[in-house]
mmCIF file of C-alpha atoms in Angstrom:
data_model
loop_
_atom_site.group_PDB
_atom_site.id
_atom_site.type_symbol
_atom_site.label_atom_id
_atom_site.label_comp_id
_atom_site.label_asym_id
_atom_site.label_seq_id
_atom_site.Cartn_x
_atom_site.Cartn_y
_atom_site.Cartn_z
ATOM 1 C CA MET A 1332 -7.048 2.548 -5.326
ATOM 2 C CA TYR A 1333 -8.333 6.057 -6.499
ATOM 3 C CA LYS A 1334 -8.091 9.307 -8.804
ATOM 4 C CA LYS A 1335 -6.869 12.501 -9.187
ATOM 5 C CA LEU A 1336 -8.687 15.271 -6.426
ATOM 6 C CA THR A 1337 -6.667 17.977 -4.743
ATOM 7 C CA LEU A 1338 -6.731 19.296 -1.297
ATOM 8 C CA GLY A 1339 -9.276 21.342 -2.338
ATOM 9 C CA CYS A 1340 -11.559 19.268 -2.820
ATOM 10 C CA LEU A 1341 -11.841 18.354 1.078
ATOM 11 C CA SER A 1342 -14.930 18.666 1.934
ATOM 12 C CA ILE A 1343 -15.862 16.399 -1.141
ATOM 13 C CA LEU A 1344 -12.882 13.486 0.118
ATOM 14 C CA LEU A 1345 -14.322 13.410 3.829
ATOM 15 C CA SER A 1346 -17.591 12.975 2.394
ATOM 16 C CA ALA A 1347 -16.650 9.779 2.764
ATOM 17 C CA ASN A 1348 -15.094 7.309 4.105
ATOM 18 C CA LEU A 1349 -11.837 7.622 1.964
ATOM 19 C CA ALA A 1350 -11.061 8.566 -2.020
ATOM 20 C CA PHE A 1351 -8.833 8.210 -4.387
ATOM 21 C CA ALA A 1352 -5.704 10.762 -6.365
ATOM 22 C CA LEU A 1353 -2.570 9.753 -8.728
ATOM 23 C CA ASN A 1354 -0.453 10.789 -7.078
ATOM 24 C CA GLU A 1355 -1.437 14.064 -6.345
ATOM 25 C CA PRO A 1356 1.875 16.013 -5.146
ATOM 26 C CA HIS A 1357 1.351 18.065 -2.355
ATOM 27 C CA GLU A 1358 4.453 20.548 -0.660
ATOM 28 C CA VAL A 1359 4.835 20.546 2.345
ATOM 29 C CA LYS A 1360 5.789 21.893 5.732
ATOM 30 C CA VAL A 1361 6.727 19.282 8.628
ATOM 31 C CA LEU A 1362 4.626 20.557 11.820
ATOM 32 C CA GLU A 1363 5.150 17.156 13.530
ATOM 33 C CA SER A 1364 6.607 13.732 13.432
ATOM 34 C CA ILE A 1365 6.384 10.274 14.648
ATOM 35 C CA ASN A 1366 7.129 6.992 14.186
ATOM 36 C CA SER A 1367 4.885 4.988 15.319
ATOM 37 C CA GLY A 1368 4.686 0.911 13.700
ATOM 38 C CA ALA A 1369 4.972 0.907 9.810
ATOM 39 C CA TYR A 1370 4.987 4.356 9.525
ATOM 40 C CA THR A 1371 5.510 8.419 9.907
ATOM 41 C CA TYR A 1372 2.641 10.199 10.726
ATOM 42 C CA LEU A 1373 3.304 14.043 9.522
ATOM 43 C CA LYS A 1374 1.805 16.991 11.691
ATOM 44 C CA VAL A 1375 2.172 19.240 8.126
ATOM 45 C CA GLU A 1376 0.657 22.470 6.282
ATOM 46 C CA GLU A 1377 -0.182 23.182 2.951
ATOM 47 C CA LYS A 1378 -1.290 26.695 1.921
ATOM 48 C CA GLY A 1379 -2.191 27.892 5.171
ATOM 49 C CA GLU A 1380 -4.325 24.067 5.315
ATOM 50 C CA GLN A 1381 -3.156 21.906 8.609
ATOM 51 C CA TYR A 1382 -3.353 18.151 7.573
ATOM 52 C CA TRP A 1383 -2.336 14.756 9.096
ATOM 53 C CA ALA A 1384 -0.883 12.446 6.936
ATOM 54 C CA ALA A 1385 1.356 9.002 6.976
ATOM 55 C CA ILE A 1386 4.287 7.602 4.980
ATOM 56 C CA THR A 1387 6.145 5.359 5.212
ATOM 57 C CA LYS A 1388 8.437 4.737 8.778
ATOM 58 C CA THR A 1389 10.834 8.011 6.986
ATOM 59 C CA PRO A 1390 13.335 10.053 9.242
ATOM 60 C CA ILE A 1391 11.496 13.149 8.458
ATOM 61 C CA LYS A 1392 12.702 16.459 10.367
ATOM 62 C CA VAL A 1393 10.695 18.828 12.240
ATOM 63 C CA ASP A 1394 10.485 22.629 10.050
ATOM 64 C CA SER A 1395 11.375 20.918 6.989
ATOM 65 C CA VAL A 1396 9.931 21.101 3.504
ATOM 66 C CA ILE A 1397 9.354 18.126 1.425
ATOM 67 C CA THR A 1398 6.846 16.792 -1.210
ATOM 68 C CA ILE A 1399 4.715 13.936 -0.983
ATOM 69 C CA LYS A 1400 2.186 12.484 -3.020
ATOM 70 C CA GLU A 1401 -1.130 12.069 -2.654
ATOM 71 C CA GLN A 1402 -2.625 8.409 -2.569
ATOM 72 C CA VAL A 1403 -5.623 7.565 -0.038
ATOM 73 C CA TRP A 1404 -7.418 10.219 2.651
ATOM 74 C CA MET A 1405 -8.787 8.330 5.155
ATOM 75 C CA LYS A 1406 -12.015 9.899 7.106
ATOM 76 C CA ASP A 1407 -11.969 8.150 11.322
ATOM 77 C CA PHE A 1408 -9.062 6.533 10.510
ATOM 78 C CA LYS A 1409 -7.535 4.720 14.422
ATOM 79 C CA SER A 1410 -4.129 4.136 14.539
ATOM 80 C CA LYS A 1411 -3.540 1.278 16.469
ATOM 81 C CA THR A 1412 -0.207 1.885 17.599
ATOM 82 C CA LEU A 1413 -0.992 5.326 18.646
ATOM 83 C CA ASN A 1414 -4.005 4.937 19.900
ATOM 84 C CA LYS A 1415 -5.324 7.348 18.596
ATOM 85 C CA THR A 1416 -7.887 8.505 15.397
ATOM 86 C CA PHE A 1417 -7.271 10.745 13.253
ATOM 87 C CA ASP A 1418 -10.172 13.187 11.950
ATOM 88 C CA LYS A 1419 -8.921 13.223 8.508
ATOM 89 C CA ILE A 1420 -5.586 11.780 7.352
ATOM 90 C CA LEU A 1421 -3.815 10.947 4.378
ATOM 91 C CA PHE A 1422 -1.806 8.940 3.090
ATOM 92 C CA ALA A 1423 1.657 9.676 0.042
ATOM 93 C CA GLU A 1424 4.120 8.865 -1.123
ATOM 94 C CA PHE A 1425 7.873 9.997 0.317
ATOM 95 C CA PRO A 1426 9.904 9.658 -3.334
ATOM 96 C CA LYS A 1427 13.511 8.797 -2.298
ATOM 97 C CA LYS A 1428 16.187 11.585 -3.670
ATOM 98 C CA GLY A 1429 17.524 8.314 -6.654
ATOM 99 C CA ILE A 1430 13.927 6.511 -6.850
ATOM 100 C CA SER A 1431 11.385 9.886 -7.406
ATOM 101 C CA GLY A 1432 8.580 8.746 -10.136
ATOM 102 C CA VAL A 1433 8.260 5.288 -9.251
ATOM 103 C CA ASP A 1434 5.000 4.292 -8.726
ATOM 104 C CA ASN A 1435 6.150 1.827 -5.194
ATOM 105 C CA ILE A 1436 4.102 -0.052 -3.002
ATOM 106 C CA HIS A 1437 7.462 -0.363 -1.351
ATOM 107 C CA SER A 1438 10.547 2.312 -0.886
ATOM 108 C CA ILE A 1439 13.170 -0.977 -1.330
ATOM 109 C CA HIS A 1440 11.066 -1.726 -4.532
ATOM 110 C CA GLY A 1441 12.492 1.518 -5.497
ATOM 111 C CA ASP A 1442 15.384 0.350 -5.429
ATOM 112 C CA MET A 1443 15.488 -2.621 -6.794
ATOM 113 C CA ILE A 1444 13.732 -1.214 -10.427
ATOM 114 C CA LYS A 1445 16.715 1.514 -9.958
ATOM 115 C CA LYS A 1446 19.572 -0.986 -9.908
ATOM 116 C CA LYS A 1447 17.314 -3.385 -12.739
ATOM 117 C CA GLN A 1448 18.211 -0.487 -15.349
ATOM 118 C CA LYS A 1449 21.429 -0.839 -14.225
ATOM 119 C CA GLN A 1450 22.240 -5.347 -14.341
ATOM 120 C CA THR A 1451 19.538 -8.207 -14.878
ATOM 121 C CA MET A 1452 17.794 -9.353 -12.895
ATOM 122 C CA LYS A 1453 16.334 -13.069 -11.958
ATOM 123 C CA PRO A 1454 13.950 -12.898 -9.907
ATOM 124 C CA ASN A 1455 14.691 -14.517 -6.004
ATOM 125 C CA PRO A 1456 14.106 -17.198 -4.849
ATOM 126 C CA LYS A 1457 13.710 -16.279 -2.228
ATOM 127 C CA PHE A 1458 10.226 -14.936 -3.093
ATOM 128 C CA ASN A 1459 9.764 -18.462 -3.338
ATOM 129 C CA GLU A 1460 10.518 -20.793 -0.791
ATOM 130 C CA ASN A 1461 8.329 -21.957 1.318
ATOM 131 C CA ILE A 1462 4.870 -21.010 0.187
ATOM 132 C CA VAL A 1463 2.407 -21.998 0.231
ATOM 133 C CA ILE A 1464 -0.210 -23.338 -2.290
ATOM 134 C CA ALA A 1465 -3.655 -24.592 -1.563
ATOM 135 C CA ASN A 1466 -5.575 -26.370 -4.243
ATOM 136 C CA GLY A 1467 -9.392 -26.426 -3.956
ATOM 137 C CA SER A 1468 -11.532 -24.148 -4.115
ATOM 138 C CA PRO A 1469 -11.634 -19.910 -3.216
ATOM 139 C CA ILE A 1470 -13.066 -19.639 0.707
ATOM 140 C CA LYS A 1471 -16.049 -15.978 -0.379
ATOM 141 C CA THR A 1472 -14.357 -12.939 2.490
ATOM 142 C CA ASN A 1473 -13.150 -9.366 2.874
ATOM 143 C CA ILE A 1474 -9.752 -8.222 3.562
ATOM 144 C CA SER A 1475 -10.493 -7.579 7.265
ATOM 145 C CA GLU A 1476 -12.323 -11.065 8.280
ATOM 146 C CA ILE A 1477 -9.016 -12.483 6.654
ATOM 147 C CA PHE A 1478 -6.582 -10.027 9.159
ATOM 148 C CA SER A 1479 -9.546 -11.153 12.307
ATOM 149 C CA ASN A 1480 -8.752 -14.647 12.141
ATOM 150 C CA LYS A 1481 -5.719 -15.327 10.176
ATOM 151 C CA ASP A 1482 -4.984 -19.420 11.348
ATOM 152 C CA LYS A 1483 -8.333 -19.795 9.738
ATOM 153 C CA PHE A 1484 -7.485 -18.451 6.194
ATOM 154 C CA LYS A 1485 -3.516 -19.235 6.753
ATOM 155 C CA ASN A 1486 -2.751 -21.599 3.806
ATOM 156 C CA LYS A 1487 -6.430 -21.740 2.392
ATOM 157 C CA ASN A 1488 -7.519 -20.035 -1.438
ATOM 158 C CA VAL A 1489 -9.492 -16.844 -1.277
ATOM 159 C CA GLU A 1490 -11.555 -14.915 -2.971
ATOM 160 C CA ILE A 1491 -12.099 -10.829 -2.842
ATOM 161 C CA GLN A 1492 -13.114 -7.841 -4.433
ATOM 162 C CA GLY A 1493 -11.188 -3.831 -3.848
ATOM 163 C CA ARG A 1494 -10.097 -0.955 -5.166
ATOM 164 C CA VAL A 1495 -6.520 -1.079 -6.268
ATOM 165 C CA LEU A 1496 -4.052 1.533 -3.849
ATOM 166 C CA GLN A 1497 -0.220 0.621 -5.367
ATOM 167 C CA VAL A 1498 0.985 -1.652 -8.478
ATOM 168 C CA SER A 1499 3.756 -2.427 -8.922
ATOM 169 C CA ASN A 1500 5.299 -4.610 -11.840
ATOM 170 C CA LYS A 1501 8.438 -6.199 -12.990
ATOM 171 C CA VAL A 1502 9.638 -6.150 -9.127
ATOM 172 C CA MET A 1503 11.809 -9.410 -8.781
ATOM 173 C CA GLY A 1504 9.987 -11.599 -11.349
ATOM 174 C CA ASN A 1505 6.069 -10.849 -10.081
ATOM 175 C CA THR A 1506 4.016 -8.304 -9.752
ATOM 176 C CA TRP A 1507 2.890 -6.790 -5.864
ATOM 177 C CA VAL A 1508 -0.917 -5.314 -5.820
ATOM 178 C CA LYS A 1509 -2.243 -3.696 -2.687
ATOM 179 C CA ILE A 1510 -5.861 -3.136 -2.666
ATOM 180 C CA TYR A 1511 -8.066 -2.292 -0.201
ATOM 181 C CA ASP A 1512 -11.859 -3.456 0.642
ATOM 182 C CA GLY A 1513 -12.910 -0.016 2.961
ATOM 183 C CA LYS A 1514 -11.729 -1.487 5.647
ATOM 184 C CA GLU A 1515 -8.096 -2.883 5.732
ATOM 185 C CA ALA A 1516 -5.908 -3.284 3.018
ATOM 186 C CA VAL A 1517 -3.651 -5.903 2.161
ATOM 187 C CA ILE A 1518 -0.328 -6.996 -1.081
ATOM 188 C CA PHE A 1519 -1.125 -10.138 -2.859
ATOM 189 C CA ARG A 1520 1.704 -11.056 -5.164
ATOM 190 C CA SER A 1521 0.827 -11.486 -8.579
ATOM 191 C CA PRO A 1522 3.579 -13.814 -10.588
ATOM 192 C CA ASN A 1523 2.834 -11.992 -13.980
ATOM 193 C CA GLU A 1524 5.044 -9.588 -13.819
ATOM 194 C CA ASP A 1525 3.586 -7.469 -16.371
ATOM 195 C CA GLU A 1526 -0.307 -8.123 -14.495
ATOM 196 C CA LYS A 1527 -2.836 -5.204 -16.623
ATOM 197 C CA VAL A 1528 -4.361 -3.057 -13.159
ATOM 198 C CA SER A 1529 -4.367 0.203 -12.934
ATOM 199 C CA ILE A 1530 -4.534 2.290 -9.441
ATOM 200 C CA GLY A 1531 -8.476 3.064 -8.860
ATOM 201 C CA LYS A 1532 -9.983 0.142 -10.863
ATOM 202 C CA LYS A 1533 -12.275 -2.446 -9.345
ATOM 203 C CA VAL A 1534 -10.621 -6.141 -9.583
ATOM 204 C CA LYS A 1535 -11.223 -9.701 -8.206
ATOM 205 C CA VAL A 1536 -7.726 -11.503 -6.874
ATOM 206 C CA VAL A 1537 -8.567 -15.176 -6.457
ATOM 207 C CA GLY A 1538 -4.759 -17.152 -4.281
ATOM 208 C CA THR A 1539 -3.339 -17.947 -1.341
ATOM 209 C CA ILE A 1540 -3.451 -16.944 1.887
ATOM 210 C CA ASN A 1541 0.183 -17.088 3.613
ATOM 211 C CA THR A 1542 0.895 -15.696 7.596
ATOM 212 C CA ASN A 1543 3.711 -14.102 8.853
ATOM 213 C CA VAL A 1544 6.020 -14.133 5.833
ATOM 214 C CA ASP A 1545 9.834 -12.789 5.735
ATOM 215 C CA TYR A 1546 11.483 -12.607 2.226
ATOM 216 C CA GLY A 1547 13.679 -10.905 3.540
ATOM 217 C CA PHE A 1548 15.584 -7.360 1.826
ATOM 218 C CA GLY A 1549 13.417 -5.912 3.845
ATOM 219 C CA TYR A 1550 9.954 -7.779 3.009
ATOM 220 C CA ALA A 1551 7.937 -8.666 5.930
ATOM 221 C CA TYR A 1552 4.425 -9.183 6.131
ATOM 222 C CA GLU A 1553 1.055 -10.632 9.116
ATOM 223 C CA VAL A 1554 -0.462 -11.418 5.989
ATOM 224 C CA ILE A 1555 0.418 -11.352 1.787
ATOM 225 C CA GLY A 1556 -1.838 -13.885 -0.446
ATOM 226 C CA VAL A 1557 0.789 -15.271 -3.481
ATOM 227 C CA ASN A 1558 -0.410 -16.902 -7.210
ATOM 228 C CA GLY A 1559 -2.721 -13.931 -6.939
ATOM 229 C CA LYS A 1560 -4.826 -13.762 -9.781
ATOM 230 C CA PHE A 1561 -6.821 -10.948 -10.677
ATOM 231 C CA GLU A 1562 -9.549 -9.913 -12.971
ATOM 232 C CA VAL A 1563 -11.019 -6.530 -13.495
ATOM 233 C CA LEU A 1564 -13.613 -5.684 -12.441
ATOM 234 C CA ASN A 1565 -14.804 -1.813 -14.046
#
């Protein structure tokens, strides 16, 4: 979902609930590392500045020096699993050895993309098993409402708007797009593996909400949108 801003722009970033960036690298020293839920929370130091960052759950040793890629700064973010509110926190990608430079939604996507370079891979039919595609007009709503009322929206068509946070094209015959509506983020899968959406763009997406889906290979979701059709708004 966002355009490049450096750490030096922190005062500007904190004037809103969030600000966006495109893979701005930060070399940081890890002062504290906490695994909780789907994330690893890191207290880091960069050029004398200390702040918190969150990456996809990964073992990180204290005192190690790592490079993380900036995705989005958030203000007053509450971690339910930690029962802690961060005044400010950077959500970032930690490129793992061997897949650096791959823009992933999940690190496993990078592994799949790397493998695809070595062999021809057909879309895995597991992604399409047990997927319900609804009929009828979509319900206009937002991501927070969907998460709060999963049973209401299960197997229903919805229309939501938000900004693109992450994009993974050509992943097992799909494009995976994570969008953010100001409060929550959710992934919508498009059957078009060449979906033309870019990080930072505001989009409208129509698709079917599936809940408690486990495709295997680490792809498990409390809520996910499938058969997404995207329209770039600006």
